[in-house]
């Protein structure tokens, strides 16, 4: 799987209350998605273009188990998330929704708005002509992502 | 093979040697979901076209948005009530916070329990392996009764001695979080040595906040103990007697300071409740502070007992009268202000609470400030109208 998109850059410990505040959780998805990242970047939801990539620091997605967090990002068109590390429930949720989540030190060097190319199978990120490694996902997780998430994957097998 | 408590439980549940780093498929003993994410569970489950694996091992809690104050919440509640009835699943509808009900009703030592809420790790207080999962995974468990786990390495924490007066289990876990930091235990188990000084309610407070260090689970030794010689990533000792009251300051749970450093900070709201500190033991501490006193005029002190049985006990013990006489506001047992379900804050306002997260925007405006502390520190602060050291409270 290869991904090309422009980045939205965030710092460390981006928590799920920031990604989608709890008071919006029971709204229809399209309504919820308008509030993604609202506490730290009220313009985020409007600025995301289909295929964009999030790059972030350590512990991305910490906090609650709400799957709405990766779900609103997917709904807005985020095609991959590259972070220095992920909180574990967010990490599993993202994979189960078919969103590539890649651990890498690249976010330090990548600028907001940069165009990046990601080779998920190889575990490689390219930005401004420079290549960065990222942790390659095990085959069985790549299969879930390639199928578009756990439910689609389970229906297939 | 020498094993940690988590390795022992996952070995039993997977039928193989579940050592740290290996990936195992474990049988799940109980699944919990709630109204914050329940709609996603139901939608995902229905796509699988499978029967429920075991309705007796499943419970649905309506606790985050109860009673519904929006049409969307009412719609989700109606959906969950119908789903529970259709499949014969136990429904706890407005009876209190999911984790409190789980411990009161379902969790037993040694179980593997998963729930669609990150604070599912609370049940480690009873010696169960319990962890939060997403809604899609919960749908899979609902259909199969099994889930894959990467067996976590454990960080061993040994508490010794006893808590000084005015210092509580919440202070001990906040101290631990300040040391470990918010990502200090990602994908790890926090294993706590058996400690006579900490009762079940206190152990629940400690395990509840394991997730705030990123841990997969928190678990106390009890019926299942670790083998001597089990391997740990790290062993930490905490002398309870050396601790002082702690406060987690905006906007992260690991931004922990001794209360003296923030004493005097004006607050507009205080909150007592949640899966962290909404139990009868906590309400007794609060009542002792409030007895014969008044909540400061500019402070709203919201109290939401963690469950109906906690509320009942508080009523029987006369605590509710004390709360009302002090000018506190009683709320129904639910998740309440902890996540902004009730008691939202305006820009510039500050709240001190007994709950578990102080993230930006969690309780309302992004510039509102949330402080986390023990029930005693919260109650003393509510009376004084500013963050107050309970040791200096008169």
Coordinates of C-alpha atoms in Angstrom, one line a residue:
Chain A
X1 CA 0.0 0.0 0.0
X2 CA 1.4 3.4 -1.0
X3 CA 0.1 6.7 0.3
X4 CA 0.7 10.2 -0.8
X5 CA -0.6 13.2 1.1
X6 CA 0.0 16.5 2.8
X7 CA 0.8 16.6 6.5
X8 CA -1.0 18.1 9.5
X9 CA 1.6 18.2 12.3
X10 CA 0.8 17.8 16.0
X11 CA 2.9 17.5 19.2
X12 CA 3.2 14.9 22.0
X13 CA 0.4 13.3 24.0
X14 CA -2.5 14.2 21.6
X15 CA -5.4 12.7 23.6
X16 CA -8.7 11.4 22.5
X17 CA -10.6 14.2 24.2
X18 CA -8.7 16.6 21.9
X19 CA -9.3 14.3 18.8
X20 CA -13.0 14.2 19.6
X21 CA -14.5 15.7 22.8
X22 CA -16.8 13.2 24.5
X23 CA -19.8 15.4 24.3
X24 CA -20.0 14.8 20.6
X25 CA -19.7 11.0 20.7
X26 CA -23.3 10.1 20.2
X27 CA -23.8 12.5 17.3
X28 CA -24.1 11.2 13.7
X29 CA -20.5 10.7 12.4
X30 CA -20.6 13.6 9.9
X31 CA -21.6 16.0 12.7
X32 CA -19.0 14.6 15.0
X33 CA -16.2 14.9 12.4
X34 CA -16.7 18.7 12.3
X35 CA -15.4 18.9 15.8
X36 CA -12.2 16.8 15.3
X37 CA -9.2 18.4 17.1
X38 CA -11.4 21.3 18.1
X39 CA -9.8 22.1 21.4
X40 CA -6.4 22.6 19.8
X41 CA -7.1 23.5 16.2
X42 CA -10.7 24.6 15.5
X43 CA -9.9 24.9 11.7
X44 CA -8.7 21.3 11.4
X45 CA -11.8 19.6 10.2
X46 CA -12.3 22.2 7.4
X47 CA -8.7 22.2 6.4
X48 CA -8.3 18.4 5.9
X49 CA -8.2 17.2 2.3
X50 CA -8.9 13.6 1.3
X51 CA -5.6 11.7 1.5
X52 CA -3.9 14.0 4.1
X53 CA -1.5 12.5 6.6
X54 CA -1.2 13.3 10.3
X55 CA 2.3 13.4 11.8
X56 CA 2.7 13.7 15.5
X57 CA 4.9 13.2 18.5
X58 CA 4.8 10.5 21.1
X59 CA 1.8 8.8 22.7
X60 CA -0.7 9.8 20.0
X61 CA -4.3 8.9 20.9
X62 CA -3.8 8.6 24.6
X63 CA -6.8 8.5 26.9
X64 CA -10.1 6.9 26.2
X65 CA -10.9 3.8 24.2
X66 CA -13.4 5.7 22.0
X67 CA -13.1 4.4 18.5
X68 CA -14.8 7.6 17.3
X69 CA -11.3 9.1 17.6
X70 CA -9.7 7.3 14.6
X71 CA -13.2 7.1 13.0
X72 CA -13.6 10.9 12.7
X73 CA -10.1 11.2 11.3
X74 CA -10.9 8.5 8.7
X75 CA -14.2 10.2 7.9
X76 CA -12.3 13.5 7.2
X77 CA -10.0 11.6 4.8
X78 CA -6.9 11.1 6.8
X79 CA -5.0 8.3 5.0
X80 CA -2.3 7.5 7.5
X81 CA -0.9 8.6 10.9
X82 CA 2.8 8.7 11.6
X83 CA 3.8 9.2 15.2
X84 CA 6.8 8.7 17.4
X85 CA 4.6 6.4 19.4
X86 CA 0.9 5.5 19.9
X87 CA -1.3 4.8 22.8
X88 CA -2.2 1.2 22.5
X89 CA -6.0 1.3 22.3
X90 CA -5.9 4.0 19.7
X91 CA -3.4 2.0 17.8
X92 CA -5.6 -1.1 17.7
X93 CA -8.7 0.9 16.9
X94 CA -7.0 2.6 13.9
X95 CA -5.9 -0.8 12.5
X96 CA -9.3 -2.2 13.0
X97 CA -10.7 0.7 11.0
X98 CA -8.1 0.2 8.2
X99 CA -6.0 3.2 9.0
X100 CA -2.3 2.7 8.6
X101 CA -0.5 3.7 11.8
X102 CA 3.2 3.9 11.6
X103 CA 5.8 4.5 14.3
X104 CA 8.7 6.6 13.2
X105 CA 11.1 9.4 14.4
X106 CA 10.3 11.2 11.1
X107 CA 7.7 13.6 12.6
X108 CA 10.6 15.6 14.2
X109 CA 11.9 16.4 10.7
X110 CA 8.7 16.7 8.7
X111 CA 7.1 20.1 8.4
X112 CA 3.4 21.1 8.6
X113 CA 1.9 20.9 5.1
X114 CA 4.8 18.9 3.6
X115 CA 4.0 16.4 0.9
X116 CA 4.9 12.9 2.1
X117 CA 5.0 9.5 0.4
X118 CA 4.5 6.4 2.6
X119 CA 5.2 2.8 1.6
X120 CA 3.3 0.9 4.2
X121 CA 4.6 -2.6 3.2
X122 CA 8.2 -1.5 3.2
X123 CA 7.9 0.8 6.3
X124 CA 9.3 3.8 4.6
X125 CA 8.4 7.5 4.5
X126 CA 9.7 10.0 2.0
X127 CA 9.5 13.8 2.6
X128 CA 11.3 16.6 0.7
X129 CA 13.5 14.0 -1.0
X130 CA 14.6 12.4 2.3
X131 CA 13.8 8.9 3.4
X132 CA 12.8 7.9 6.9
X133 CA 12.2 4.4 8.3
X134 CA 9.2 3.4 10.2
X135 CA 8.2 0.3 12.1
X136 CA 6.8 -2.1 9.5
X137 CA 3.5 -3.6 10.6
X138 CA 3.3 -7.4 10.9
X139 CA 1.7 -9.2 7.9
X140 CA -1.6 -10.0 9.6
X141 CA -2.1 -6.4 10.6
X142 CA -1.3 -5.2 7.0
X143 CA -3.9 -7.6 5.8
X144 CA -6.5 -6.1 8.0
X145 CA -5.6 -2.6 6.8
X146 CA -5.5 -3.7 3.2
X147 CA -9.0 -5.2 3.6
X148 CA -10.3 -1.9 4.9
X149 CA -10.5 -2.9 8.6
X150 CA -11.3 -5.8 10.9
X151 CA -15.0 -6.2 10.0
X152 CA -14.3 -6.3 6.2
X153 CA -11.4 -8.7 7.0
X154 CA -13.5 -11.0 9.1
X155 CA -16.2 -11.1 6.4
X156 CA -13.6 -12.2 3.9
X157 CA -12.1 -15.0 5.8
Chain B
X1 CA 9.1 -20.7 33.9
X2 CA 8.7 -17.8 36.4
X3 CA 5.7 -15.7 35.6
X4 CA 4.1 -12.4 36.4
X5 CA 0.4 -12.2 37.5
X6 CA -0.6 -11.0 34.0
X7 CA 1.4 -13.8 32.3
X8 CA -0.3 -16.4 34.6
X9 CA -3.8 -15.2 33.8
X10 CA -3.2 -15.0 30.1
X11 CA -1.6 -18.4 30.1
X12 CA -4.7 -19.9 31.7
X13 CA -7.0 -18.0 29.3
X14 CA -5.0 -18.9 26.2
X15 CA -4.0 -22.5 27.1
X16 CA -0.4 -21.9 26.3
X17 CA 2.7 -20.3 27.9
X18 CA 1.8 -16.6 27.6
X19 CA 5.1 -14.9 28.1
X20 CA 5.8 -11.2 27.6
X21 CA 6.1 -10.3 24.0
X22 CA 4.2 -13.3 22.6
X23 CA 0.9 -12.9 20.9
X24 CA -1.9 -15.2 22.2
X25 CA -5.6 -15.6 21.6
X26 CA -7.3 -15.7 25.0
X27 CA -10.8 -16.7 25.9
X28 CA -12.6 -13.7 27.4
X29 CA -14.6 -14.3 30.7
X30 CA -16.6 -11.1 30.4
X31 CA -17.3 -8.2 28.0
X32 CA -18.7 -4.8 29.0
X33 CA -19.8 -2.0 26.7
X34 CA -21.5 1.3 27.3
X35 CA -23.5 4.1 25.7
X36 CA -20.4 6.2 24.8
X37 CA -19.5 3.8 22.0
X38 CA -22.2 1.1 22.1
X39 CA -23.8 2.2 18.8
X40 CA -20.5 1.4 17.1
X41 CA -20.4 -2.0 18.7
X42 CA -23.9 -2.8 17.6
X43 CA -23.4 -1.6 14.1
X44 CA -20.1 -3.6 13.7
X45 CA -21.7 -6.7 15.3
X46 CA -24.7 -6.6 13.0
X47 CA -22.4 -6.7 10.0
X48 CA -20.9 -10.0 11.2
X49 CA -24.2 -11.8 11.0
X50 CA -23.3 -14.0 13.9
X51 CA -25.1 -14.9 17.2
X52 CA -23.9 -13.5 20.5
X53 CA -21.2 -15.9 21.9
X54 CA -22.5 -15.9 25.5
X55 CA -25.1 -13.3 26.6
X56 CA -24.5 -14.3 30.3
X57 CA -20.9 -13.1 30.0
X58 CA -21.9 -9.7 28.6
X59 CA -23.3 -6.5 30.0
X60 CA -24.4 -3.2 28.6
X61 CA -24.2 -0.1 30.7
X62 CA -26.0 3.2 30.1
X63 CA -23.9 5.5 32.2
X64 CA -22.2 8.2 30.2
X65 CA -25.2 10.2 29.0
X66 CA -27.8 9.1 31.5
X67 CA -30.4 10.5 31.7
X68 CA -30.3 11.6 28.1
X69 CA -30.1 15.3 27.7
X70 CA -29.9 15.3 23.9
X71 CA -32.0 13.5 21.2
X72 CA -28.8 11.8 20.0
X73 CA -28.2 10.2 23.4
X74 CA -31.8 9.2 23.6
X75 CA -31.6 7.5 20.2
X76 CA -28.4 5.6 21.3
X77 CA -30.0 4.5 24.6
X78 CA -33.1 3.2 22.7
X79 CA -30.9 1.3 20.3
X80 CA -28.9 -0.3 23.2
X81 CA -32.1 -1.2 25.2
X82 CA -33.5 -2.9 22.1
X83 CA -30.2 -4.7 21.4
X84 CA -29.9 -6.0 25.0
X85 CA -33.5 -7.2 25.0
X86 CA -33.1 -8.9 21.7
X87 CA -30.0 -10.9 22.7
X88 CA -30.8 -11.4 26.4
X89 CA -27.9 -9.3 27.5
X90 CA -27.9 -7.8 31.0
X91 CA -28.6 -4.0 30.8
X92 CA -27.7 -1.6 33.6
X93 CA -29.7 1.4 32.7
X94 CA -28.8 4.5 34.8
X95 CA -27.5 2.4 37.7
X96 CA -24.2 4.1 37.8
X97 CA -20.7 4.1 36.3
X98 CA -19.9 1.0 34.3
X99 CA -16.8 0.0 36.2
X100 CA -18.4 0.4 39.6
X101 CA -21.3 -1.9 38.5
X102 CA -18.8 -4.4 37.0
X103 CA -16.9 -4.7 40.3
X104 CA -20.1 -4.9 42.3
X105 CA -21.7 -7.5 40.1
X106 CA -19.5 -9.4 37.7
X107 CA -15.7 -9.3 38.2
X108 CA -13.9 -12.1 39.9
X109 CA -10.2 -12.6 40.6
X110 CA -8.3 -14.3 37.8
X111 CA -10.8 -13.4 35.1
X112 CA -10.0 -11.9 31.7
X113 CA -12.3 -9.0 31.2
X114 CA -12.5 -6.5 28.3
X115 CA -14.6 -3.4 28.1
X116 CA -15.1 -0.6 25.6
X117 CA -13.8 1.9 28.0
X118 CA -10.2 2.7 28.8
X119 CA -10.8 2.6 32.6
X120 CA -11.7 -1.1 32.4
X121 CA -8.3 -1.6 33.9
X122 CA -9.9 -0.7 37.3
X123 CA -10.8 -4.4 37.8
X124 CA -7.2 -5.3 38.3
X125 CA -7.9 -4.3 41.9
X126 CA -9.6 -7.7 42.3
X127 CA -6.8 -9.5 40.6
X128 CA -8.4 -9.7 37.2
X129 CA -6.7 -9.1 33.9
X130 CA -8.9 -6.3 32.5
X131 CA -8.2 -3.9 29.7
X132 CA -10.0 -1.4 27.5
X133 CA -10.7 -2.2 23.8
X134 CA -12.3 -0.5 20.9
X135 CA -15.8 -1.0 19.6
X136 CA -14.9 -3.0 16.5
X137 CA -12.9 -5.5 18.7
X138 CA -15.8 -5.6 21.1
X139 CA -18.1 -6.7 18.3
X140 CA -15.6 -9.4 17.5
X141 CA -15.6 -10.6 21.1
X142 CA -19.4 -10.5 21.2
X143 CA -19.3 -12.9 18.3
X144 CA -16.4 -15.2 19.3
X145 CA -15.6 -14.8 23.0
X146 CA -12.0 -14.5 22.2
X147 CA -9.4 -11.8 21.4
X148 CA -5.7 -11.6 20.6
X149 CA -3.4 -10.0 23.0
X150 CA 0.3 -9.1 22.9
X151 CA 1.3 -10.3 26.4
X152 CA 2.7 -7.2 28.1
X153 CA 5.9 -6.8 30.0
X154 CA 5.3 -5.8 33.6
X155 CA 6.4 -2.9 35.7
X156 CA 6.4 -4.0 39.3
X157 CA 5.3 -1.5 41.9
X158 CA 5.7 -2.4 45.6
X159 CA 3.9 -0.2 48.1
X160 CA 5.2 -0.3 51.6
X161 CA 4.1 1.1 54.9
X162 CA 0.8 3.0 55.4
X163 CA -0.7 6.2 54.2
X164 CA -0.3 9.2 56.5
X165 CA -3.4 11.1 57.7
X166 CA -4.9 13.2 54.9
X167 CA -3.1 11.3 52.2
X168 CA -5.1 8.8 50.1
X169 CA -4.7 6.1 47.4
X170 CA -5.3 8.9 44.8
X171 CA -2.3 10.7 46.0
X172 CA -0.2 7.5 45.7
X173 CA -1.3 6.9 42.1
X174 CA -0.9 10.5 41.1
X175 CA 2.6 10.4 42.6
X176 CA 3.3 7.2 40.5
X177 CA 1.9 8.9 37.3
X178 CA 4.1 11.9 37.9
X179 CA 7.1 9.6 38.0
X180 CA 6.2 7.2 35.1
X181 CA 4.7 10.0 32.9
X182 CA 1.8 9.7 30.4
X183 CA 3.7 7.3 28.1
X184 CA 5.8 5.5 30.8
X185 CA 3.9 2.3 30.6
X186 CA 2.6 2.1 27.1
X187 CA 1.7 -1.5 26.3
X188 CA 2.9 -2.6 29.7
X189 CA 1.2 -4.1 32.7
X190 CA 1.5 -2.3 36.0
X191 CA 1.7 -5.0 38.7
X192 CA 1.2 -4.0 42.3
X193 CA 2.4 -6.1 45.1
X194 CA -0.1 -7.2 47.7
X195 CA -0.3 -4.4 50.3
X196 CA -2.3 -4.8 53.5
X197 CA -2.6 -1.0 53.8
X198 CA -4.7 -0.7 50.7
X199 CA -8.3 -2.0 50.6
X200 CA -10.4 -2.9 47.5
X201 CA -11.7 0.7 47.0
X202 CA -8.2 2.1 47.2
X203 CA -6.9 -0.6 44.9
X204 CA -9.6 0.3 42.4
X205 CA -8.4 4.0 42.5
X206 CA -4.8 2.9 41.8
X207 CA -5.6 0.4 39.0
X208 CA -8.2 2.8 37.5
X209 CA -5.4 5.3 36.6
X210 CA -3.0 2.7 35.2
X211 CA -4.2 3.8 31.7
X212 CA -3.1 7.3 32.4
X213 CA 0.5 6.1 32.1
X214 CA -0.5 4.3 28.9
X215 CA -0.6 0.8 30.6
X216 CA -2.6 -2.0 29.1
X217 CA -3.7 -3.1 32.6
X218 CA -3.0 -2.5 36.3
X219 CA -3.3 -5.5 38.6
X220 CA -2.8 -6.3 42.2
X221 CA -1.4 -9.5 43.5
X222 CA -4.0 -11.3 45.5
X223 CA -5.3 -14.8 44.8
X224 CA -2.9 -14.9 41.9
X225 CA 0.6 -13.9 42.9
X226 CA 3.7 -13.5 40.8
X227 CA 6.4 -16.2 40.9
X228 CA 9.5 -15.1 42.7
X229 CA 12.0 -14.6 40.0
X230 CA 9.5 -13.4 37.4
X231 CA 10.9 -10.9 35.0
X232 CA 10.1 -7.2 35.2
X233 CA 11.0 -4.4 33.0
X234 CA 11.4 -2.3 36.1
X235 CA 10.8 -2.6 39.8
X236 CA 9.7 0.5 41.8
X237 CA 9.1 0.9 45.5
X238 CA 6.8 3.5 46.9
X239 CA 6.9 4.2 50.7
X240 CA 3.3 5.2 51.4
X241 CA 4.3 7.0 54.6
X242 CA 6.5 9.4 52.7
X243 CA 3.7 10.7 50.4
X244 CA 1.9 14.0 50.6
X245 CA -1.3 15.2 48.9
X246 CA -0.8 15.6 45.2
X247 CA -2.6 17.5 42.4
X248 CA -2.5 16.8 38.7
X249 CA -2.5 20.2 37.0
X250 CA -3.6 21.2 33.5
X251 CA -3.5 19.8 30.9
X252 CA -2.0 16.4 31.5
X253 CA -2.4 13.7 34.2
X254 CA 1.4 13.4 34.6
X255 CA 1.8 17.1 35.4
X256 CA 1.7 16.3 39.1
X257 CA 2.7 18.7 41.9
X258 CA 2.5 18.6 45.7
X259 CA -0.6 20.4 46.8
X260 CA 1.4 23.1 48.5
X261 CA 2.6 24.3 45.0
X262 CA -0.9 25.1 43.8
X263 CA -2.7 25.9 47.0
X264 CA -4.5 29.2 46.8
X265 CA -5.6 28.6 43.1
X266 CA -9.2 29.9 42.8
X267 CA -11.8 27.3 41.7
X268 CA -15.3 27.8 40.5
X269 CA -16.3 24.1 40.6
X270 CA -15.5 21.0 42.5
X271 CA -16.5 17.5 41.5
X272 CA -16.7 14.3 43.5
X273 CA -17.5 11.0 41.7
X274 CA -16.4 8.8 38.8
X275 CA -14.9 5.3 38.5
X276 CA -11.8 6.7 40.1
X277 CA -13.2 8.1 43.4
X278 CA -17.0 7.9 43.6
X279 CA -17.3 5.1 46.1
X280 CA -18.8 5.1 49.6
X281 CA -15.3 5.2 51.2
X282 CA -14.7 8.4 49.2
X283 CA -18.0 9.9 50.1
X284 CA -17.3 9.3 53.8
X285 CA -14.1 11.3 53.6
X286 CA -15.9 14.1 51.9
X287 CA -18.7 14.1 54.4
X288 CA -16.2 14.3 57.2
X289 CA -14.8 17.5 55.7
X290 CA -18.2 19.0 54.9
X291 CA -19.8 18.2 58.3
X292 CA -20.9 21.5 59.8
X293 CA -19.3 23.6 57.0
X294 CA -20.4 25.3 53.9
X295 CA -19.2 25.1 50.3
X296 CA -17.7 28.5 49.3
X297 CA -20.3 30.8 47.8
X298 CA -18.6 31.0 44.4
X299 CA -18.1 27.2 44.1
X300 CA -20.5 24.6 42.6
X301 CA -19.7 21.3 44.4
X302 CA -21.1 18.5 42.3
X303 CA -21.3 15.0 43.9
X304 CA -22.2 12.0 41.7
X305 CA -22.0 8.7 43.6
X306 CA -20.5 6.0 41.4
X307 CA -23.5 3.7 41.6
X308 CA -27.0 3.3 42.9
X309 CA -25.8 1.1 45.8
X310 CA -23.2 3.7 46.7
X311 CA -25.9 6.3 46.7
X312 CA -28.1 4.0 48.9
X313 CA -25.3 3.5 51.4
X314 CA -24.6 7.2 51.5
X315 CA -28.2 7.8 52.2
X316 CA -28.4 5.2 54.9
X317 CA -25.3 6.6 56.6
X318 CA -26.7 10.2 56.6
X319 CA -24.0 11.5 54.2
X320 CA -26.5 13.0 51.8
X321 CA -27.9 15.2 54.5
X322 CA -24.4 16.5 55.2
X323 CA -23.8 17.2 51.6
X324 CA -27.1 19.1 51.2
X325 CA -26.6 21.1 54.3
X326 CA -23.2 22.1 53.1
X327 CA -24.7 23.4 49.9
X328 CA -23.3 20.7 47.6
X329 CA -25.3 19.5 44.5
X330 CA -26.3 15.9 44.4
X331 CA -26.3 14.3 40.9
X332 CA -27.6 10.9 39.8
X333 CA -25.0 8.0 39.7
X334 CA -23.4 8.4 36.2
X335 CA -20.1 9.4 34.6
X336 CA -21.2 13.0 35.0
X337 CA -18.7 15.8 35.0
X338 CA -15.7 13.5 34.6
X339 CA -15.9 13.7 30.9
X340 CA -18.1 16.8 30.5
X341 CA -21.4 14.9 30.5
X342 CA -22.6 17.3 33.2
X343 CA -21.1 20.3 34.9
X344 CA -19.3 21.9 31.9
X345 CA -16.9 24.8 32.5
X346 CA -16.7 28.2 30.9
X347 CA -13.5 29.8 29.6
X348 CA -11.3 30.8 32.4
X349 CA -13.0 28.7 35.0
X350 CA -11.2 26.1 37.1
X351 CA -12.5 22.8 38.6
X352 CA -10.8 20.4 41.0
X353 CA -12.2 16.9 40.9
X354 CA -11.7 13.4 42.1
X355 CA -11.8 12.0 38.6
X356 CA -9.1 10.8 36.2
X357 CA -8.4 13.2 33.3
X358 CA -7.6 16.9 33.0
X359 CA -7.2 17.1 29.2
X360 CA -7.8 20.3 27.4
X361 CA -11.5 20.7 26.6
X362 CA -12.6 17.6 28.5
X363 CA -15.0 19.4 30.7
X364 CA -16.1 22.3 28.4
X365 CA -14.2 25.3 27.2
X366 CA -10.6 24.6 25.9
X367 CA -9.2 27.2 28.2
X368 CA -11.0 25.9 31.4
X369 CA -8.6 24.4 33.8
X370 CA -9.0 20.9 35.5
X371 CA -7.1 19.8 38.5
X372 CA -7.2 16.2 39.9
X373 CA -6.9 15.3 43.5
X374 CA -8.0 13.1 46.4
X375 CA -11.6 13.3 47.7
X376 CA -10.3 15.1 50.8
X377 CA -8.3 17.7 48.9
X378 CA -11.3 18.3 46.6
X379 CA -13.7 18.7 49.6
X380 CA -11.4 21.0 51.5
X381 CA -10.9 23.1 48.3
X382 CA -14.7 23.3 47.8
X383 CA -15.1 24.7 51.2
X384 CA -12.3 27.2 50.9
X385 CA -13.0 28.2 47.3
X386 CA -9.4 27.6 46.3
X387 CA -7.1 24.6 46.1
X388 CA -6.4 23.7 49.7
X389 CA -3.9 21.4 51.4
X390 CA -6.1 19.1 53.5
X391 CA -3.4 18.9 56.1
X392 CA -3.8 22.6 56.7
X393 CA -7.6 22.7 56.5
X394 CA -9.4 24.0 59.6

